[in-house]
Coordinates of C-alpha atoms and ligand atoms in Angstrom, one line a residue:
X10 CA 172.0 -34.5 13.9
X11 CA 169.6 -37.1 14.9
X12 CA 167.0 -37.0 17.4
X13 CA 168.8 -39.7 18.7
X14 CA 172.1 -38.7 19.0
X15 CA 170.2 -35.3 20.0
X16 CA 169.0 -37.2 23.3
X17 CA 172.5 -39.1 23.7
X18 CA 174.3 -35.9 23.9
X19 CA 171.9 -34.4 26.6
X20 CA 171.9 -37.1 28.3
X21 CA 175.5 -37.9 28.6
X22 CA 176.0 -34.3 29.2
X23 CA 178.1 -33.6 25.7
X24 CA 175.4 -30.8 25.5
X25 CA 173.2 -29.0 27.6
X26 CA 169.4 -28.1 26.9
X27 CA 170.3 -25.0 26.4
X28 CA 173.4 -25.1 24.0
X29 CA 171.1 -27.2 21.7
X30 CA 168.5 -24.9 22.3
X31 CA 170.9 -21.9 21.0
X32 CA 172.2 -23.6 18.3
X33 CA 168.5 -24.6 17.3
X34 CA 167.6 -20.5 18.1
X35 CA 170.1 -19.6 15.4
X36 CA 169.1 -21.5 12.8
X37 CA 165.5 -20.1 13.4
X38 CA 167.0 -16.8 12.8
X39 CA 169.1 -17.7 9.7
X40 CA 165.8 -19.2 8.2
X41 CA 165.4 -18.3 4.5
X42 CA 162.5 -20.3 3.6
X43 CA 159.8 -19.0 5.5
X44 CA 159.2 -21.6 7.6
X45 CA 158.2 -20.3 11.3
X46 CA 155.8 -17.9 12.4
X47 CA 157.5 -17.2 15.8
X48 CA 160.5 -17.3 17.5
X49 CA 160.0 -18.5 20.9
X50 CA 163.9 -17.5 22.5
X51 CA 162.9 -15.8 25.5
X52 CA 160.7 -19.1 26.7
X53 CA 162.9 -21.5 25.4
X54 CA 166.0 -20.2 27.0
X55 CA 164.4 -20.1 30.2
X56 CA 162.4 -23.5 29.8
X57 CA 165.9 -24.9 28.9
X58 CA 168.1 -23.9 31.9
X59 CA 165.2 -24.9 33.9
X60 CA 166.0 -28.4 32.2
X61 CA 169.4 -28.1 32.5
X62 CA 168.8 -27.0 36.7
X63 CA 166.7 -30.6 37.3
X64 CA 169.0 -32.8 34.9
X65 CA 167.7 -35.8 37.5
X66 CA 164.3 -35.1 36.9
X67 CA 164.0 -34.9 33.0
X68 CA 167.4 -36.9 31.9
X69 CA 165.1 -40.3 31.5
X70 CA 161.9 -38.3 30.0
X71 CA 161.5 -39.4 26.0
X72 CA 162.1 -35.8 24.6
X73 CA 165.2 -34.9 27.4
X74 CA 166.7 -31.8 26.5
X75 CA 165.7 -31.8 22.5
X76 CA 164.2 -28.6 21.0
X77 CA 160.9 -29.3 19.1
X78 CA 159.1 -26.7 16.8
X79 CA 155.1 -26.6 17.0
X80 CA 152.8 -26.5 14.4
X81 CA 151.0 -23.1 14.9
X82 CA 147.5 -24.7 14.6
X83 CA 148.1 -25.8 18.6
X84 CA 147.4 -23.6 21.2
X85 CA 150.1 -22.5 23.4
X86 CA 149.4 -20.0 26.5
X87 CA 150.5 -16.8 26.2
X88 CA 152.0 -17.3 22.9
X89 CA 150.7 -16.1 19.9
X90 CA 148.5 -18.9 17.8
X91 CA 147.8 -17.6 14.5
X92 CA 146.6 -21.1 12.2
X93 CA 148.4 -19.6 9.4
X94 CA 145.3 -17.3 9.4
X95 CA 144.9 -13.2 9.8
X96 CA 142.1 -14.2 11.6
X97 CA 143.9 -15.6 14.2
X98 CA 146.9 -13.4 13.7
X99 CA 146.8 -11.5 17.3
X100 CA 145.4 -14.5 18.9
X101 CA 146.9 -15.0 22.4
X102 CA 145.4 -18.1 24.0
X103 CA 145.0 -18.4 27.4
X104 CA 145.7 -22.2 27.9
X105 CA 147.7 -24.8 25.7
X106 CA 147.0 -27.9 23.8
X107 CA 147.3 -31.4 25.6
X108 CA 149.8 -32.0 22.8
X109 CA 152.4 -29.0 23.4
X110 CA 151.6 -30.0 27.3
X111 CA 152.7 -33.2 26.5
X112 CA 155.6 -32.3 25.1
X113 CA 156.5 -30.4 27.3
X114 CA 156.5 -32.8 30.3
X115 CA 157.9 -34.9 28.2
X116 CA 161.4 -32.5 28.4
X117 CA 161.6 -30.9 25.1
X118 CA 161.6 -27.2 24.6
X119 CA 159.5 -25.5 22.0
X120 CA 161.7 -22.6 20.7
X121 CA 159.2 -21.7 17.4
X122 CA 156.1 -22.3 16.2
X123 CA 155.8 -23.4 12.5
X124 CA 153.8 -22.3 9.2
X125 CA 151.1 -23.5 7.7
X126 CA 148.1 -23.7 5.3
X127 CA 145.6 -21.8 6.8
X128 CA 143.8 -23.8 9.2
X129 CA 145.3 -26.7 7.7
X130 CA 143.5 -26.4 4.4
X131 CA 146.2 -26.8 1.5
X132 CA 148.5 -29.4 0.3
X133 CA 151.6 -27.0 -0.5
X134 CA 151.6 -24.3 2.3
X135 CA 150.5 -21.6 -0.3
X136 CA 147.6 -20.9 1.6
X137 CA 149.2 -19.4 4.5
X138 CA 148.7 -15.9 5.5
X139 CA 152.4 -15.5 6.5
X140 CA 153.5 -16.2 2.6
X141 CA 154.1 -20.1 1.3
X142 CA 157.4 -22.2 2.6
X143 CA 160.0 -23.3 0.5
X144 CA 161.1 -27.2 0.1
X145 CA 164.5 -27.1 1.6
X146 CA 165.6 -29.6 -1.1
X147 CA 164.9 -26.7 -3.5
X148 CA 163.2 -23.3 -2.3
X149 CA 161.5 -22.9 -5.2
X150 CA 159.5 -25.9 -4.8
X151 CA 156.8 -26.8 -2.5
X152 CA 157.3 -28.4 0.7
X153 CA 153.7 -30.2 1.1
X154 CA 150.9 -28.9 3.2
X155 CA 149.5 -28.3 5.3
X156 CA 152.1 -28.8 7.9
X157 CA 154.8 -28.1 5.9
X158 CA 156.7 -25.5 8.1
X159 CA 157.0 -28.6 10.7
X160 CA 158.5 -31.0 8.0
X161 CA 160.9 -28.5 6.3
X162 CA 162.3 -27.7 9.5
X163 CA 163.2 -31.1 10.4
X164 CA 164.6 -31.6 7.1
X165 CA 166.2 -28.3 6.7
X166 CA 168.3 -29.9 10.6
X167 CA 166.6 -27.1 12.0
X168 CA 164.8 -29.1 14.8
X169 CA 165.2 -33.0 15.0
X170 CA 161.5 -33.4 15.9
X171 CA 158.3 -31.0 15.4
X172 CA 154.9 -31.6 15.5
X173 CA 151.9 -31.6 12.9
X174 CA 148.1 -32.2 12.3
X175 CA 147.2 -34.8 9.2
X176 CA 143.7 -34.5 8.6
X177 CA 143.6 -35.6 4.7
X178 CA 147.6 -36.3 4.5
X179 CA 148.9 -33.2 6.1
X180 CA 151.8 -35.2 7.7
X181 CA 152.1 -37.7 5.5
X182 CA 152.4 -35.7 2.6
X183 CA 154.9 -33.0 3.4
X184 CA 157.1 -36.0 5.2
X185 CA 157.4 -37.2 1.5
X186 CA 158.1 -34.1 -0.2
X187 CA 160.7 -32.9 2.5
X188 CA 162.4 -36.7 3.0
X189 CA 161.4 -37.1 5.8
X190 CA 159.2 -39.6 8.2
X191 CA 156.2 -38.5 9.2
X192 CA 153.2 -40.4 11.3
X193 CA 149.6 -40.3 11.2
X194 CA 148.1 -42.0 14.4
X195 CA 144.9 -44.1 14.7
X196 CA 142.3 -41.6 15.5
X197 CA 141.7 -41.2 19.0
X198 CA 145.2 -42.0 20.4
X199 CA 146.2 -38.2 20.5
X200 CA 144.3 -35.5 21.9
X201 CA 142.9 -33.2 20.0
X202 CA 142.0 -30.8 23.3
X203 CA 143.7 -27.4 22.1
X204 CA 144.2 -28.2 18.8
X205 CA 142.3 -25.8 16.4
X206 CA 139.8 -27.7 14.6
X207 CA 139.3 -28.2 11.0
X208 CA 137.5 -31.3 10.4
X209 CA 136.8 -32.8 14.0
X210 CA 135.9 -36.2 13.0
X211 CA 139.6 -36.6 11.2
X212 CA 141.9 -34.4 12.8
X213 CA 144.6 -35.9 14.1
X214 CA 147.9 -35.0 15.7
X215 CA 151.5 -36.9 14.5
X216 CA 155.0 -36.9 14.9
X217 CA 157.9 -35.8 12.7
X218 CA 161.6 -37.1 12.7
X219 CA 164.2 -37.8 10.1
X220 CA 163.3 -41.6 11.4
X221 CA 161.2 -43.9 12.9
X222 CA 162.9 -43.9 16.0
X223 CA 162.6 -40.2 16.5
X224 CA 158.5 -40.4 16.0
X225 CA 158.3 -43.6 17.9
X226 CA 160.1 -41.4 20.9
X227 CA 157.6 -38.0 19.8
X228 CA 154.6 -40.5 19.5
X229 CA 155.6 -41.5 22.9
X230 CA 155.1 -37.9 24.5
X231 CA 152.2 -36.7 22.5
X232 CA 149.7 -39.8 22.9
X233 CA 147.4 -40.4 26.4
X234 CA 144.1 -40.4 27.7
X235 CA 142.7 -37.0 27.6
X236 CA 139.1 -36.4 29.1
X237 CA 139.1 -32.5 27.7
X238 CA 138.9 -34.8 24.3
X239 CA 135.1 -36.9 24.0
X240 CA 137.1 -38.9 21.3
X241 CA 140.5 -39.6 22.8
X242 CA 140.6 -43.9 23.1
X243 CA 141.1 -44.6 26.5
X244 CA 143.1 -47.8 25.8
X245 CA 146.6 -48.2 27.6
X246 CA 149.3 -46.6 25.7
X247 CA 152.0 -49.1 24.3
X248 CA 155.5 -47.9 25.0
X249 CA 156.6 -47.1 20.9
X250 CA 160.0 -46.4 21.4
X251 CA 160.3 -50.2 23.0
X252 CA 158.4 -51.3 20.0
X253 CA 161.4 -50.7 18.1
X254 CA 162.8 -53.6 19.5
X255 CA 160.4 -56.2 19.1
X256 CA 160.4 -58.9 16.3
X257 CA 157.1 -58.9 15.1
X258 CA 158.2 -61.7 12.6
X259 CA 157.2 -61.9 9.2
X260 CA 154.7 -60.2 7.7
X261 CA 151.8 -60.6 5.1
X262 CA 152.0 -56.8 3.1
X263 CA 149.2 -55.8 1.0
X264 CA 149.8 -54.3 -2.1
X265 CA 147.6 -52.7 -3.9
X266 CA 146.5 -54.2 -7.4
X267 CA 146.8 -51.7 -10.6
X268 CA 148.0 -48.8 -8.8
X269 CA 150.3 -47.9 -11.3
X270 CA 146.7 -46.7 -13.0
X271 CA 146.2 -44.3 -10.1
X272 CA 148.3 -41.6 -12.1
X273 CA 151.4 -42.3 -9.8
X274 CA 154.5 -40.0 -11.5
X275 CA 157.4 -42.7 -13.0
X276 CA 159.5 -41.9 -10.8
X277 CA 157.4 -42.6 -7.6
X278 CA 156.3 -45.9 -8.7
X279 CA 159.6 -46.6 -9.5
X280 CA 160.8 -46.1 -5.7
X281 CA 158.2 -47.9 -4.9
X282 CA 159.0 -51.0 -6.8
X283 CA 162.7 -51.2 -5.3
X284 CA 161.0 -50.7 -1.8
X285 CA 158.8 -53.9 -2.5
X286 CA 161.8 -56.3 -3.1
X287 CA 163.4 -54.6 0.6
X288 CA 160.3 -56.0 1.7
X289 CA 161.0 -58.7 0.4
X290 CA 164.2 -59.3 1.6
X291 CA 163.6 -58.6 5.4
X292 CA 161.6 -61.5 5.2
X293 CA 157.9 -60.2 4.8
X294 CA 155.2 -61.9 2.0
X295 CA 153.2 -59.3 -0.5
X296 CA 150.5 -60.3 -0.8
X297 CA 148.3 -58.1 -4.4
X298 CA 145.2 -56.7 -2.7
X299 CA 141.5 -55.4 -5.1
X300 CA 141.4 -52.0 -3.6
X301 CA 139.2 -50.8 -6.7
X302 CA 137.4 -48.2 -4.1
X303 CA 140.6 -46.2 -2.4
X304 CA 140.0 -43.5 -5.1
X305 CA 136.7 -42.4 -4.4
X306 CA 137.9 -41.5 -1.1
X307 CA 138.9 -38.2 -2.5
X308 CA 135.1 -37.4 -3.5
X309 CA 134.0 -38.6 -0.2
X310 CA 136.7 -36.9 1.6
X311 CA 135.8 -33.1 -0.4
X312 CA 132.4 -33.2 1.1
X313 CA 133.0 -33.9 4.3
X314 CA 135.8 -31.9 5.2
X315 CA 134.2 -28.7 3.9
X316 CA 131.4 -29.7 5.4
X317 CA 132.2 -30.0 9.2
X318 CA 134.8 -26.9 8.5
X319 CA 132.2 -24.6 7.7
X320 CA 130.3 -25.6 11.3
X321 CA 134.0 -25.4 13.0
X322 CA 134.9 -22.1 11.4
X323 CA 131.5 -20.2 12.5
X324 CA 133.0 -19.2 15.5
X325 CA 135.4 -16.8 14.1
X326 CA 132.7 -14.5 13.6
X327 CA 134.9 -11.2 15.2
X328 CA 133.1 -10.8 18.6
X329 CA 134.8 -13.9 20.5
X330 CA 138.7 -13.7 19.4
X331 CA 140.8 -13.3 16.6
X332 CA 140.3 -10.3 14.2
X333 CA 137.5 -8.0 14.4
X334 CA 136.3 -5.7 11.0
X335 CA 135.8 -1.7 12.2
X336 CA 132.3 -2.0 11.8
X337 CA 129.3 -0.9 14.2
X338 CA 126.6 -2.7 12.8
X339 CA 126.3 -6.8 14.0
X340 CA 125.2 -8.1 10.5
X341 CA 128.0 -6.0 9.1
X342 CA 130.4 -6.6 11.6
X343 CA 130.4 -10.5 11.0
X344 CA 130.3 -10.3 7.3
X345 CA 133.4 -8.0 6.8
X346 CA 135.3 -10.1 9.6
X347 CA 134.9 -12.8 7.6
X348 CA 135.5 -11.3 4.4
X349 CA 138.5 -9.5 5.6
X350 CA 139.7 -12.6 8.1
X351 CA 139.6 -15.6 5.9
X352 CA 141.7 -16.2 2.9
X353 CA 140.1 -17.5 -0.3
X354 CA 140.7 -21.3 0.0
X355 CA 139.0 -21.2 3.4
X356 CA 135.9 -19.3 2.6
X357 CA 135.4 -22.0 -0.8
X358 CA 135.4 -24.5 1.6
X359 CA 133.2 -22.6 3.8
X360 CA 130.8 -22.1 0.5
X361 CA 131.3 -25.4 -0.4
X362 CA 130.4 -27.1 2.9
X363 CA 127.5 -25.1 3.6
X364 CA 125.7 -25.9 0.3
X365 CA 126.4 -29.7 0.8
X366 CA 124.4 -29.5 4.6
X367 CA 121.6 -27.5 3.4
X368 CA 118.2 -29.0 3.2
X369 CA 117.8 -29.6 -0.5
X370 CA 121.3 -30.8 -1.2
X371 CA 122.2 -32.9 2.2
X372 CA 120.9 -36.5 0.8
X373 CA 122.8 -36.2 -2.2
X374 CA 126.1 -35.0 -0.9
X375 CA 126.5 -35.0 2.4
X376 CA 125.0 -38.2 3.1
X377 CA 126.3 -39.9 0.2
X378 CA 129.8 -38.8 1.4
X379 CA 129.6 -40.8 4.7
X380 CA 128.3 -43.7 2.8
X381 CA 131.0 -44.1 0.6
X382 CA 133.3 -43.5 4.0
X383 CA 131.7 -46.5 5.4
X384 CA 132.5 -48.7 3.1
X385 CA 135.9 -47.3 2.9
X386 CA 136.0 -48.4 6.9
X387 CA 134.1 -51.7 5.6
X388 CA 136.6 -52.7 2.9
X389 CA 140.1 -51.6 5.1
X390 CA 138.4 -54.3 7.6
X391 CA 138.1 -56.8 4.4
X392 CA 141.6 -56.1 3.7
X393 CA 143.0 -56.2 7.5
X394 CA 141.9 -60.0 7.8
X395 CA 144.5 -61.5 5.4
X396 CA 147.2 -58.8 5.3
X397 CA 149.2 -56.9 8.8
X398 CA 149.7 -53.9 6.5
X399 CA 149.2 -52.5 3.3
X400 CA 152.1 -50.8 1.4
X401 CA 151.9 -48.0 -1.0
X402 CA 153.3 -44.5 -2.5
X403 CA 152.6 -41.6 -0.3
X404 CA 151.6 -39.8 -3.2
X405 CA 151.5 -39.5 -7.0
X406 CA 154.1 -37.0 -7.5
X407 CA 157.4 -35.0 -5.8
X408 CA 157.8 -31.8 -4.6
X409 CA 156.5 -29.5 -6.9
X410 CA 156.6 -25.9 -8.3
X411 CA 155.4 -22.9 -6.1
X412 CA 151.9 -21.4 -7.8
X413 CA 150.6 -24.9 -9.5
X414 CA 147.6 -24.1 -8.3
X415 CA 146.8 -21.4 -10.7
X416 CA 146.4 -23.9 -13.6
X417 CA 144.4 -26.5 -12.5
X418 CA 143.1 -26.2 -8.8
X419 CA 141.7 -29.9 -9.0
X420 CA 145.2 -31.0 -9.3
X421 CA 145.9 -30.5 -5.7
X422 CA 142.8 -32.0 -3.7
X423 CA 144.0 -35.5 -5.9
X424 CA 147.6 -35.1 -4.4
X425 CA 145.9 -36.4 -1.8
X426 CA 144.6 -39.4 -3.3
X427 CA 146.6 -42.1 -1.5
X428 CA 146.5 -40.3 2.0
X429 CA 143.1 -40.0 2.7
X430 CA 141.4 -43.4 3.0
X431 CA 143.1 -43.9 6.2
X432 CA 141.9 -40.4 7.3
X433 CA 138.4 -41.1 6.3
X434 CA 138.5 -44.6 8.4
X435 CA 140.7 -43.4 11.3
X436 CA 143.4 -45.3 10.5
X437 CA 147.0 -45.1 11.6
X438 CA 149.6 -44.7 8.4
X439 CA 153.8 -43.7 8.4
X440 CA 155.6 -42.2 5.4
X441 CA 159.1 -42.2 5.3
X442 CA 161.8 -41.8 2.8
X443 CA 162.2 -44.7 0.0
X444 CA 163.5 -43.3 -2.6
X445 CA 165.5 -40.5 -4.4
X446 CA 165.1 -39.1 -7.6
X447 CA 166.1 -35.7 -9.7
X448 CA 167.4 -34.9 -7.0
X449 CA 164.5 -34.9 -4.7
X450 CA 163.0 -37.4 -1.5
X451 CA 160.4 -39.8 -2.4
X452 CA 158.3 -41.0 0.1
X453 CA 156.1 -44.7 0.9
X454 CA 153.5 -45.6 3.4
X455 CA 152.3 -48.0 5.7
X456 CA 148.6 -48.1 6.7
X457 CA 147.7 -50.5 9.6
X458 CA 144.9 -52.1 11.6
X459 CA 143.7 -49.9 14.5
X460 CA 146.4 -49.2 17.3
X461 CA 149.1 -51.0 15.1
X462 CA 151.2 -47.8 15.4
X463 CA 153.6 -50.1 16.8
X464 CA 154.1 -52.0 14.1
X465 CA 154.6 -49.5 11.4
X466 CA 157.0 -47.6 13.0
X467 CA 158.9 -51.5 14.0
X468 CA 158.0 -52.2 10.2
X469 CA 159.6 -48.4 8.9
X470 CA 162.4 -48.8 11.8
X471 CA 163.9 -52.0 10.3
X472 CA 163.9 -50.5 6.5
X473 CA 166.0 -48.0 7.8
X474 CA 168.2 -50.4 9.3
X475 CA 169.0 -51.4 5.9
X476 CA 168.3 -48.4 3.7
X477 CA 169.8 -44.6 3.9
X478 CA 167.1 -42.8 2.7
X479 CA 166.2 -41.1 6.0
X480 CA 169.5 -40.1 6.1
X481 CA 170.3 -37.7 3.1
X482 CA 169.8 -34.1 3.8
X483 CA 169.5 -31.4 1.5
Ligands
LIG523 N1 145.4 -31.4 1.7 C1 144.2 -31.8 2.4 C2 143.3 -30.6 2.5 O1 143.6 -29.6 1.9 C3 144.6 -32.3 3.8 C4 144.8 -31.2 4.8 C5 145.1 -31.8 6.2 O2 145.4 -33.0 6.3 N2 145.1 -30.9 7.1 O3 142.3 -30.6 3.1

């Protein structure tokens, strides 16, 4: 079902909160592809007769009576908050994330909290300490990272909506593998106040759904103005789910020139031709854009990340929270915390970002790094005065095999290729389903101009007027 029809039924009283709840509870507890990290049934059951009690009060709320699954990188109080990390692993915090707040108000239950890479480093959910997820479309395939708990268990029908963090593609990516829709907003809109932190100046929380309605409603819960957050905009929020209905007329669509020489998989580009003459036929102009630069992003993006992780991750040092090492010396405590805590993605990022702030290497790295950033920022504001939105693959390939990062571990940081320009320039992007092929989802994007989230998800809404790719389930 729907988030839609989800809402419909709670609010025409075919279902209460806590019948969906149950039937959501169960399918937790059927899960074979490792895809939470808790079960949440004693809260949810109570938060959902609560609902069901004050039916007035939350029928009209955007989320009314709808589970929602978390992804474990927010912070929920008195609930265990691991990151997909042993270092968080008995980590009880004592407050919870403006986002799950949000949510909450907003009427939905949380009944489970997701997996994911570990502190939302990975592009395949290998990297988790609680064991990698398996794509629902095929379990022995991955189902994206790093929130890829979050998007299989919308796609596995599991939840309707859940919640995840895209720093580099996080959303958008495992949206695509799982065939599903998945939105990145501008950075800013959400708060990132109880959200763990990886790298601060990109982190930023989205929506899932199977459409763009359902993230237009989630999008409409999750986003306001949040002083706990130095960096949350503190613009007036547009109402997205009313965006749906707007005619925003037709539009000029960037695409980008020679992108097929990107090393987009056949079968990807393919989609992504058929989606072009959609466009096309709602209306809309494509217009070929010189975007020779999007690919150094990737470089840019590999320095930086690392970089502010290893000043975010210093904290977990075993004396504030998390795990502590049985150690009586301080020097040795903190190394063998460490050591022990951290899994061995994290601590190359942690290498890797400390060499590129130290003195001798800063200028050549680090610096560098944010250059090339802003002229990533420069050239999406080039690109923004002649086109309302630029149109592209989500990423190169499909779902692919468990373990592929044994080979070649360069191979994943480019799956990220096409997500993270608009993650380096704070940019608000959707993925959702435009394709199908051996017998897998493939997903496109829309980037847009600053606060546009309104028109991609009134651009991806009216595709799925006319498409069924958002509907197929595995
Ligand atoms: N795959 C990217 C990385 O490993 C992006 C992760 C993210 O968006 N959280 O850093």
């Amino acid at each position: 079902m729907n988030f839609r029809e989800q809402r419909e039924n709670f609010r025409n009283k075919k279902i209460s909160a806590k019948e969906a709840v149950q039937e959501a509870l169960c399918k937790v507890e059927n899960d074979k592809l490792n895809i939470f990290i808790s079960n949440l049934r004693d809260s949810a059951e109570k938060r959902a007769e609560e609902i069901d009690n004050n039916f007035e009060k939350y029928k009209d709320r955007p989320l009314s009576g709808v589970p929602i699954a978390h992804k474990d990188i927010f912070c929920t109080e008195n609930i265990q908050t691991t990151c997909g990390s042993k270092m968080l692993s008995n980590f009880i915090p004592p407050y919870s994330s403006t986002v799950t707040r949000n949510c909450d108000e907003a009427g939905s239950v949380m009944i489970a909290k997701t997996n994911m890479d570990e502190f939302a480093m990975g592009s395949s959910n290998e990297t988790s300490f609680f064991g990698p997820v398996g794509n629902p479309w095929n379990d022995s395939l991955v189902p994206g990272g790093s929130s890829g708990g979050s998007a299989a268990c919308v796609a596995a029908n599991i939840t309707s909506i859940s919640t995840g963090t895209d720093t580099g593609g996080s959303i958008r990516q495992p949206a695509a593998l799982c065939g599903i829709t998945g939105m990145k907003p501008t950075y800013g809109l959400v708060s990132r106040w109880g959200m763990i932190a990886f790298c601060s100046s990109m982190d930023q929380a989205g929506p899932f759904a199977r459409d763009a309605f359902g993230c237009a409603a989630l999008l409409d819960a999750m986003a306001s103005y949040d002083g706990k957050d130095s960096t949350c905009s503190k613009r007036d929020v547009v109402n997205f789910e009313n965006a749906l209905a707007e005619d925003f007329g037709a539009l000029n669509i960037g695409i980008i020139k020679n992108i097929e020489d990107l090393g987009i998989n056949n079968d990807v580009l393919e989609a992504y031709e058929h989606s072009k003459s959609v466009l096309q036929q709602l209306g809309h102009t494509l217009k070929e854009i010189d975007f020779s630069e999007l690919s150094s992003g990737i470089c840019s993006y590999y320095v930086i990340a690392p970089a502010e992780c290893s000043s975010n991750l210093s904290r977990f040092d075993g004396v504030k929270y998390g795990y502590r090492s049985d150690q009586n010396n301080i020097s040795e405590l903190y190394m063998k915390t460490r050591s022990e805590g951290f899994g061995d993605e994290v601590k190359k990022r942690i290498l890797i970002g400390t060499h590129v702030l130290s003195a001798g290497f800063y200028d050549a790295y680090y610096l560098k790094a944010q250059q090339v950033r802003r002229m990533m920022k420069n050239k999406f504001e080039d690109i923004f005065k002649d086109v309302d939105l630029i149109f592209m693959p989500t990423t190169l390939d499909q779902a692919f095999e468990k373990n592929r990062q044994d080979s070649d571990p360069n191979r994943m940081y480019k799956e990220d290729l096409l997500t993270i320009p608009a993650n380096l320039a704070g940019l608000p992007a959707i993925s959702f389903p435009n394709g199908f092929k051996n017998n897998l989802p493939v997903g496109g994007q829309f980037v847009g101009n600053y606060f546009k989230e309104d028109l991609l998800l009134n651009t991806a809404n009216k595709i799925q007027e006319v498409t069924d790719w958002h509907k197929m389930t595995p």
